[in-house]
PDB file of C-alpha atoms in Angstrom:
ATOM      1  CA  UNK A   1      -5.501  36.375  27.992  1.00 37.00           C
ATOM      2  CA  UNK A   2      -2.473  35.862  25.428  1.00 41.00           C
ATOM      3  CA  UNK A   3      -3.259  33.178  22.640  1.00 44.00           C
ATOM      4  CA  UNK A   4      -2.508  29.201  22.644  1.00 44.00           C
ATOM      5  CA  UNK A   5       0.654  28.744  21.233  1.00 47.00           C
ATOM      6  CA  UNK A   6       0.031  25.457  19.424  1.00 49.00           C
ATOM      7  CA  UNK A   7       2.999  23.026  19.239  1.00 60.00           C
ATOM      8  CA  UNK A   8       3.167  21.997  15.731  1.00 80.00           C
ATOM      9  CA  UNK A   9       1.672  23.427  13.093  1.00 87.00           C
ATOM     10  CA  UNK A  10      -2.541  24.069  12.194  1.00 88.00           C
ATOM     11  CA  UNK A  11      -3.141  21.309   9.921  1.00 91.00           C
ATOM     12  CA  UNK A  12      -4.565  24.247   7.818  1.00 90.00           C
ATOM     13  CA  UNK A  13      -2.017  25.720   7.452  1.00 91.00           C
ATOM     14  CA  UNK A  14       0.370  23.111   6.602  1.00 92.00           C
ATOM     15  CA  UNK A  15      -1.758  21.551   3.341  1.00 93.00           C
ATOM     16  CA  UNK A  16      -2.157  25.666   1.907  1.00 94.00           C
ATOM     17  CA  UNK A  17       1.727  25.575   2.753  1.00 92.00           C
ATOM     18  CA  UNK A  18       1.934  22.820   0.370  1.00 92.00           C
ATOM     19  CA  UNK A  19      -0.326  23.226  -1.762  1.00 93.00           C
ATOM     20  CA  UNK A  20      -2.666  20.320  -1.965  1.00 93.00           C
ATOM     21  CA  UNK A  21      -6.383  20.567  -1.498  1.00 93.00           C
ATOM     22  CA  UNK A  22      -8.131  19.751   1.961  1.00 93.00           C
ATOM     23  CA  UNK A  23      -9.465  16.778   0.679  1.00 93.00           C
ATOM     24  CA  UNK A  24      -6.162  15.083  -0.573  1.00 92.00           C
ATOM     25  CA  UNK A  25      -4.789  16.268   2.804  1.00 92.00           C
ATOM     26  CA  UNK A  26      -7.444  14.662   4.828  1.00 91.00           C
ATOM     27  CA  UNK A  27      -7.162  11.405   2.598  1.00 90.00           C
ATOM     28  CA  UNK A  28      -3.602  11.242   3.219  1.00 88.00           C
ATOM     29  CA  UNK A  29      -4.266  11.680   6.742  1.00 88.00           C
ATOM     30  CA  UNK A  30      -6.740   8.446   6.567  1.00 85.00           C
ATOM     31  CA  UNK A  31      -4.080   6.727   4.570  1.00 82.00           C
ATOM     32  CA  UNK A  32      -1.756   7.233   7.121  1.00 82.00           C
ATOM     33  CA  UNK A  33      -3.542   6.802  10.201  1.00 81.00           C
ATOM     34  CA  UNK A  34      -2.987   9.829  11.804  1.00 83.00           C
ATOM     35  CA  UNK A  35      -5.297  11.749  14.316  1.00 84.00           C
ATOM     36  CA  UNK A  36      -4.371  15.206  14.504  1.00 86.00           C
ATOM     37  CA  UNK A  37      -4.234  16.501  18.028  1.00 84.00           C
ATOM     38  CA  UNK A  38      -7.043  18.958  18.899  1.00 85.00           C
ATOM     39  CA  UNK A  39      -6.582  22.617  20.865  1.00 83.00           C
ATOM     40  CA  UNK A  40      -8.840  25.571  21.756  1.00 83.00           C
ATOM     41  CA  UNK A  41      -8.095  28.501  20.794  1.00 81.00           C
ATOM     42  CA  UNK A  42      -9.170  32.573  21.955  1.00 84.00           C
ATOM     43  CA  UNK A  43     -11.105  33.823  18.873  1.00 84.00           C
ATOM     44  CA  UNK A  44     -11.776  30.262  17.619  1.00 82.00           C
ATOM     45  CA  UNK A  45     -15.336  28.728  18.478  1.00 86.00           C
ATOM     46  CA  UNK A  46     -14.421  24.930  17.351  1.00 86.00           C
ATOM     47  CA  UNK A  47     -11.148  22.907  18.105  1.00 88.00           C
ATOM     48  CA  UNK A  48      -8.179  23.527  16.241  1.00 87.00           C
ATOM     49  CA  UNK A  49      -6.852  20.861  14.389  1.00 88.00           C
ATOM     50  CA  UNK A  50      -2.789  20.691  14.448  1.00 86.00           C
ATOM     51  CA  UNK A  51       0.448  18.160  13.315  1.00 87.00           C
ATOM     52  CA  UNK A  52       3.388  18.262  15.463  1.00 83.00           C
ATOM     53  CA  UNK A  53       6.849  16.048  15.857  1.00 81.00           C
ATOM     54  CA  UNK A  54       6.200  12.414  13.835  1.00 79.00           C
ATOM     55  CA  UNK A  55       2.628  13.402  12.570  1.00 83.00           C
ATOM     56  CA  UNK A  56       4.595  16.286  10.620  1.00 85.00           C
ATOM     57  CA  UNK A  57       7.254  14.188   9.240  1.00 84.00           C
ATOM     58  CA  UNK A  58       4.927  11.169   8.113  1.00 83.00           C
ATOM     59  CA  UNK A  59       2.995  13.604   6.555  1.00 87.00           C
ATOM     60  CA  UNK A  60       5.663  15.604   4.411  1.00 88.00           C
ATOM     61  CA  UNK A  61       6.999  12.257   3.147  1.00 86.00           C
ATOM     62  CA  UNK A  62       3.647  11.713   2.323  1.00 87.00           C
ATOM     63  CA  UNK A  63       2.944  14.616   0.385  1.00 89.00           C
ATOM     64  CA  UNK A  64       6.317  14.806  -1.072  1.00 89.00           C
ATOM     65  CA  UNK A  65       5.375  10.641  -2.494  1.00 88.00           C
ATOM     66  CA  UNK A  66       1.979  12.493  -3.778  1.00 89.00           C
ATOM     67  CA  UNK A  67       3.686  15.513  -5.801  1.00 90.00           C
ATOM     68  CA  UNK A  68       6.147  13.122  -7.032  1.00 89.00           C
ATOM     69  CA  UNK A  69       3.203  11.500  -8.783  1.00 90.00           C
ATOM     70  CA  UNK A  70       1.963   8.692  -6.653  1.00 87.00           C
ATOM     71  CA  UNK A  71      -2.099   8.084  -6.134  1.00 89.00           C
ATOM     72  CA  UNK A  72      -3.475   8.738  -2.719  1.00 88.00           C
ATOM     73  CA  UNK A  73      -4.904   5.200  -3.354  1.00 87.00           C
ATOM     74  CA  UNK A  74      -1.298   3.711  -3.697  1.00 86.00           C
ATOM     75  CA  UNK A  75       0.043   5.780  -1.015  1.00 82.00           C
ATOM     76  CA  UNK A  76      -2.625   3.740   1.440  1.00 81.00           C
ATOM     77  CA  UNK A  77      -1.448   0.685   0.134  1.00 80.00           C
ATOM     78  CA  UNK A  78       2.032   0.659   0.790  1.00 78.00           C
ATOM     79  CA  UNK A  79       1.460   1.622   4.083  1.00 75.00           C
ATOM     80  CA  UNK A  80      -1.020  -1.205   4.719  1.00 72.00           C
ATOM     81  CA  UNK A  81       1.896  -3.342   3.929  1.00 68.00           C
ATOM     82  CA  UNK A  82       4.054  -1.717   5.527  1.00 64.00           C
ATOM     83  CA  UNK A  83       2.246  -1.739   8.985  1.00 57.00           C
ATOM     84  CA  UNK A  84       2.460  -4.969  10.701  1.00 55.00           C
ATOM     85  CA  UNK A  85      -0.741  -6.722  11.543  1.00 52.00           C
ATOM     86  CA  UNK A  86      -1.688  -6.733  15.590  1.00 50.00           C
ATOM     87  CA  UNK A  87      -1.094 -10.448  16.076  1.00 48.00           C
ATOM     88  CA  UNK A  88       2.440  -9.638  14.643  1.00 51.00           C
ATOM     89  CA  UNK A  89       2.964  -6.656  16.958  1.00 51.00           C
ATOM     90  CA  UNK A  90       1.808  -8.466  20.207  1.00 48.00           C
ATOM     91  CA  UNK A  91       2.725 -12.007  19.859  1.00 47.00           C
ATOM     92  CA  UNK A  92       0.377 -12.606  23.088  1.00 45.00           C
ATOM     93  CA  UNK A  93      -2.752 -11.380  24.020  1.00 46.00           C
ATOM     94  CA  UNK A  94      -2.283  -8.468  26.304  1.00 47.00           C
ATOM     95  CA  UNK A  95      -5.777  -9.161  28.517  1.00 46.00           C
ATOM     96  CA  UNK A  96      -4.978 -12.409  29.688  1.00 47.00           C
ATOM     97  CA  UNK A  97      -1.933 -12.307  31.485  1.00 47.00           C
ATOM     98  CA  UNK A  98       0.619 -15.404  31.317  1.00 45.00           C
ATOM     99  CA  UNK A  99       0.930 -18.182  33.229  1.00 45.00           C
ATOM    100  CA  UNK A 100       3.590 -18.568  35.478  1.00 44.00           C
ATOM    101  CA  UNK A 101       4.800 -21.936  34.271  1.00 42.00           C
ATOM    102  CA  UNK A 102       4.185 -21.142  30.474  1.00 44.00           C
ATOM    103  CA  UNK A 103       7.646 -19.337  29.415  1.00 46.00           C
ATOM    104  CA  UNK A 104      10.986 -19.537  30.225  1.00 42.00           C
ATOM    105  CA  UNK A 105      11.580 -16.842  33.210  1.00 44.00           C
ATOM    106  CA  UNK A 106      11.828 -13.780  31.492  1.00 48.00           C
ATOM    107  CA  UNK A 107       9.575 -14.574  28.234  1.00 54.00           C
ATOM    108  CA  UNK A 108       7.399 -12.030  28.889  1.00 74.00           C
ATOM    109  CA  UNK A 109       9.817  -9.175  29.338  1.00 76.00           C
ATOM    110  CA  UNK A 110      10.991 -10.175  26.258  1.00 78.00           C
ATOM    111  CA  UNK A 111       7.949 -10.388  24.058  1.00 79.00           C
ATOM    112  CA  UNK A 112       7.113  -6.964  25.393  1.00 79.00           C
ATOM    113  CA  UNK A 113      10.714  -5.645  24.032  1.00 80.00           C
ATOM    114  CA  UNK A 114      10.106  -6.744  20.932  1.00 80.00           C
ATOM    115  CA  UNK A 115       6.351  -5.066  20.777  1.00 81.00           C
ATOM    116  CA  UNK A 116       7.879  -2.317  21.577  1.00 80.00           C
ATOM    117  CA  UNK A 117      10.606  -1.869  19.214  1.00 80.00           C
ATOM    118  CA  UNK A 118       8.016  -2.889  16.335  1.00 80.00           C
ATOM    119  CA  UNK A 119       5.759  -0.031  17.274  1.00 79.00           C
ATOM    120  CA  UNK A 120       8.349   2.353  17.571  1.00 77.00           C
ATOM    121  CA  UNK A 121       9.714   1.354  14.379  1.00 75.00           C
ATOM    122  CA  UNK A 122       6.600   1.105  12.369  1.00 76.00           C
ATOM    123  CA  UNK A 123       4.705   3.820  14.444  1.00 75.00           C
ATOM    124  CA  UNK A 124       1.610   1.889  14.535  1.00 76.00           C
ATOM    125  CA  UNK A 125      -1.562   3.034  16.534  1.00 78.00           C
ATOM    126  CA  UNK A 126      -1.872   0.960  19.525  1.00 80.00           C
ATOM    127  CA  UNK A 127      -4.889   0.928  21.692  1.00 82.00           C
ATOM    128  CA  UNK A 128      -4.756   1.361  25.462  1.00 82.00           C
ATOM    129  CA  UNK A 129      -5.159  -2.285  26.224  1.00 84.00           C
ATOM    130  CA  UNK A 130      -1.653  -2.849  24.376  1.00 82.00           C
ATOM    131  CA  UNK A 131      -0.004  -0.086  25.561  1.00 82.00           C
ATOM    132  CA  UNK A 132      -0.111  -0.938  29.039  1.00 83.00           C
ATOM    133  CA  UNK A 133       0.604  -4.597  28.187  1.00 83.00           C
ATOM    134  CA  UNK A 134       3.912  -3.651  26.505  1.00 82.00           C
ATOM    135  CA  UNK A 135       4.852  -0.596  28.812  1.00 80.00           C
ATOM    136  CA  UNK A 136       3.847  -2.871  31.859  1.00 80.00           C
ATOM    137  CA  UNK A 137       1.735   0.061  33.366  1.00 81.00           C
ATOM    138  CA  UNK A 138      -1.310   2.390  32.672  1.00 82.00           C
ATOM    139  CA  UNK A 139      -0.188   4.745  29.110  1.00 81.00           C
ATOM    140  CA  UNK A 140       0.273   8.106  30.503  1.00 80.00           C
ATOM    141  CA  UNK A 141       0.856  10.902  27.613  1.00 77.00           C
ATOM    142  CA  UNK A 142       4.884  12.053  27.634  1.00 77.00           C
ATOM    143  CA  UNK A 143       7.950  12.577  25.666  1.00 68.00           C
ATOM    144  CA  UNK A 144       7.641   8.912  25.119  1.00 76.00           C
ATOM    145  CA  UNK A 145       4.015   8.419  24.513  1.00 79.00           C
ATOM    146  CA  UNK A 146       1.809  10.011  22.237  1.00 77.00           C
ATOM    147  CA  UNK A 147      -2.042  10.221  22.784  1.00 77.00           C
ATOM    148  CA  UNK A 148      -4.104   9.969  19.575  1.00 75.00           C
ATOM    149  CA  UNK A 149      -7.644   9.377  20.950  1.00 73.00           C
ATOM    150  CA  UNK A 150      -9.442   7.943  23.368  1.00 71.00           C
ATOM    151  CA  UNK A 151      -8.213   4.389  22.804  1.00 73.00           C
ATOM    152  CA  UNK A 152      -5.428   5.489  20.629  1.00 76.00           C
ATOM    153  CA  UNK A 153      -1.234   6.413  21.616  1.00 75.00           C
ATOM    154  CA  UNK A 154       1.726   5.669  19.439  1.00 75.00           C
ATOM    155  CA  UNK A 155       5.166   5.374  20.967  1.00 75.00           C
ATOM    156  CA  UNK A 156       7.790   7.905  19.899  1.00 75.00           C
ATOM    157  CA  UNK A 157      11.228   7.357  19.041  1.00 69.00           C
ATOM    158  CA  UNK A 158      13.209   9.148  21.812  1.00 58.00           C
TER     159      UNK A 158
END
């Protein structure tokens, strides 16, 4: 059996790469949001944790912020602020589906739209519920779709 080849990087790897300790890594990770995706490996007994595509580049901004001489602390912060809060993401509530005679035709199309280039732009977490709200159909994990977690996908920017 040949080994995994893991797309992305070992998350391992990556913070002895760039020389910050595990746990400034994994608070940065927290800080950020970010889940990194999970793979078996031959000669590994445990899950291997990896970065790849968006989760990389959010996270070597992130570092490069930290070496630059900004807290961990402020880091989380800014990106509080700068991720919107869910009632400004989804303007409705994605379980209860509109009436027919509550928008102008269309209205719903168009909230969805703008959910969707808000979490593409921000790269917020969204949970399955509003994911298939904005993509108008059960999240399946593509080019288009990332899977975080259970409950968790973020839409990518392609």
């Amino acid at each position: 059996m040949e080994p995994l080849e893991l797309a992305g990087e070992r998350f391992s790897d990556w913070y002895e790469n760039h020389g910050i300790s595990r746990t400034t890594a994994f608070a940065l990770l927290r800080a950020a949001g970010i889940e990194p995706g999970k793979k078996r490996i031959e000669g590994v007994n445990k899950p291997v944790s990896y970065l790849a595509g968006d989760q990389l580049r959010a996270m070597e901004a992130l570092v490069e912020q930290h070496k630059a001489g900004r807290s961990v602390a402020e880091l989380s912060t800014a990106i509080q602020k700068a991720v919107p809060e869910r009632s400004e993401l989804i303007a409705t509530n994605p379980s209860e589906p509109s009436e027919p005679g509550d928008k102008a035709p269309g209205g719903d199309l168009l909230d969805r739209l703008r959910a969707l280039k808000l979490a593409q732009s921000t790269g917020a977490t969204l949970t399955s519920k509003e994911a298939r709200w904005i993509l108008g159909k059960k999240p399946v994990a593509n080019e288009k779709l990332e899977r975080l977690g259970v409950n968790a996908w973020r839409l990518l920017n392609n």
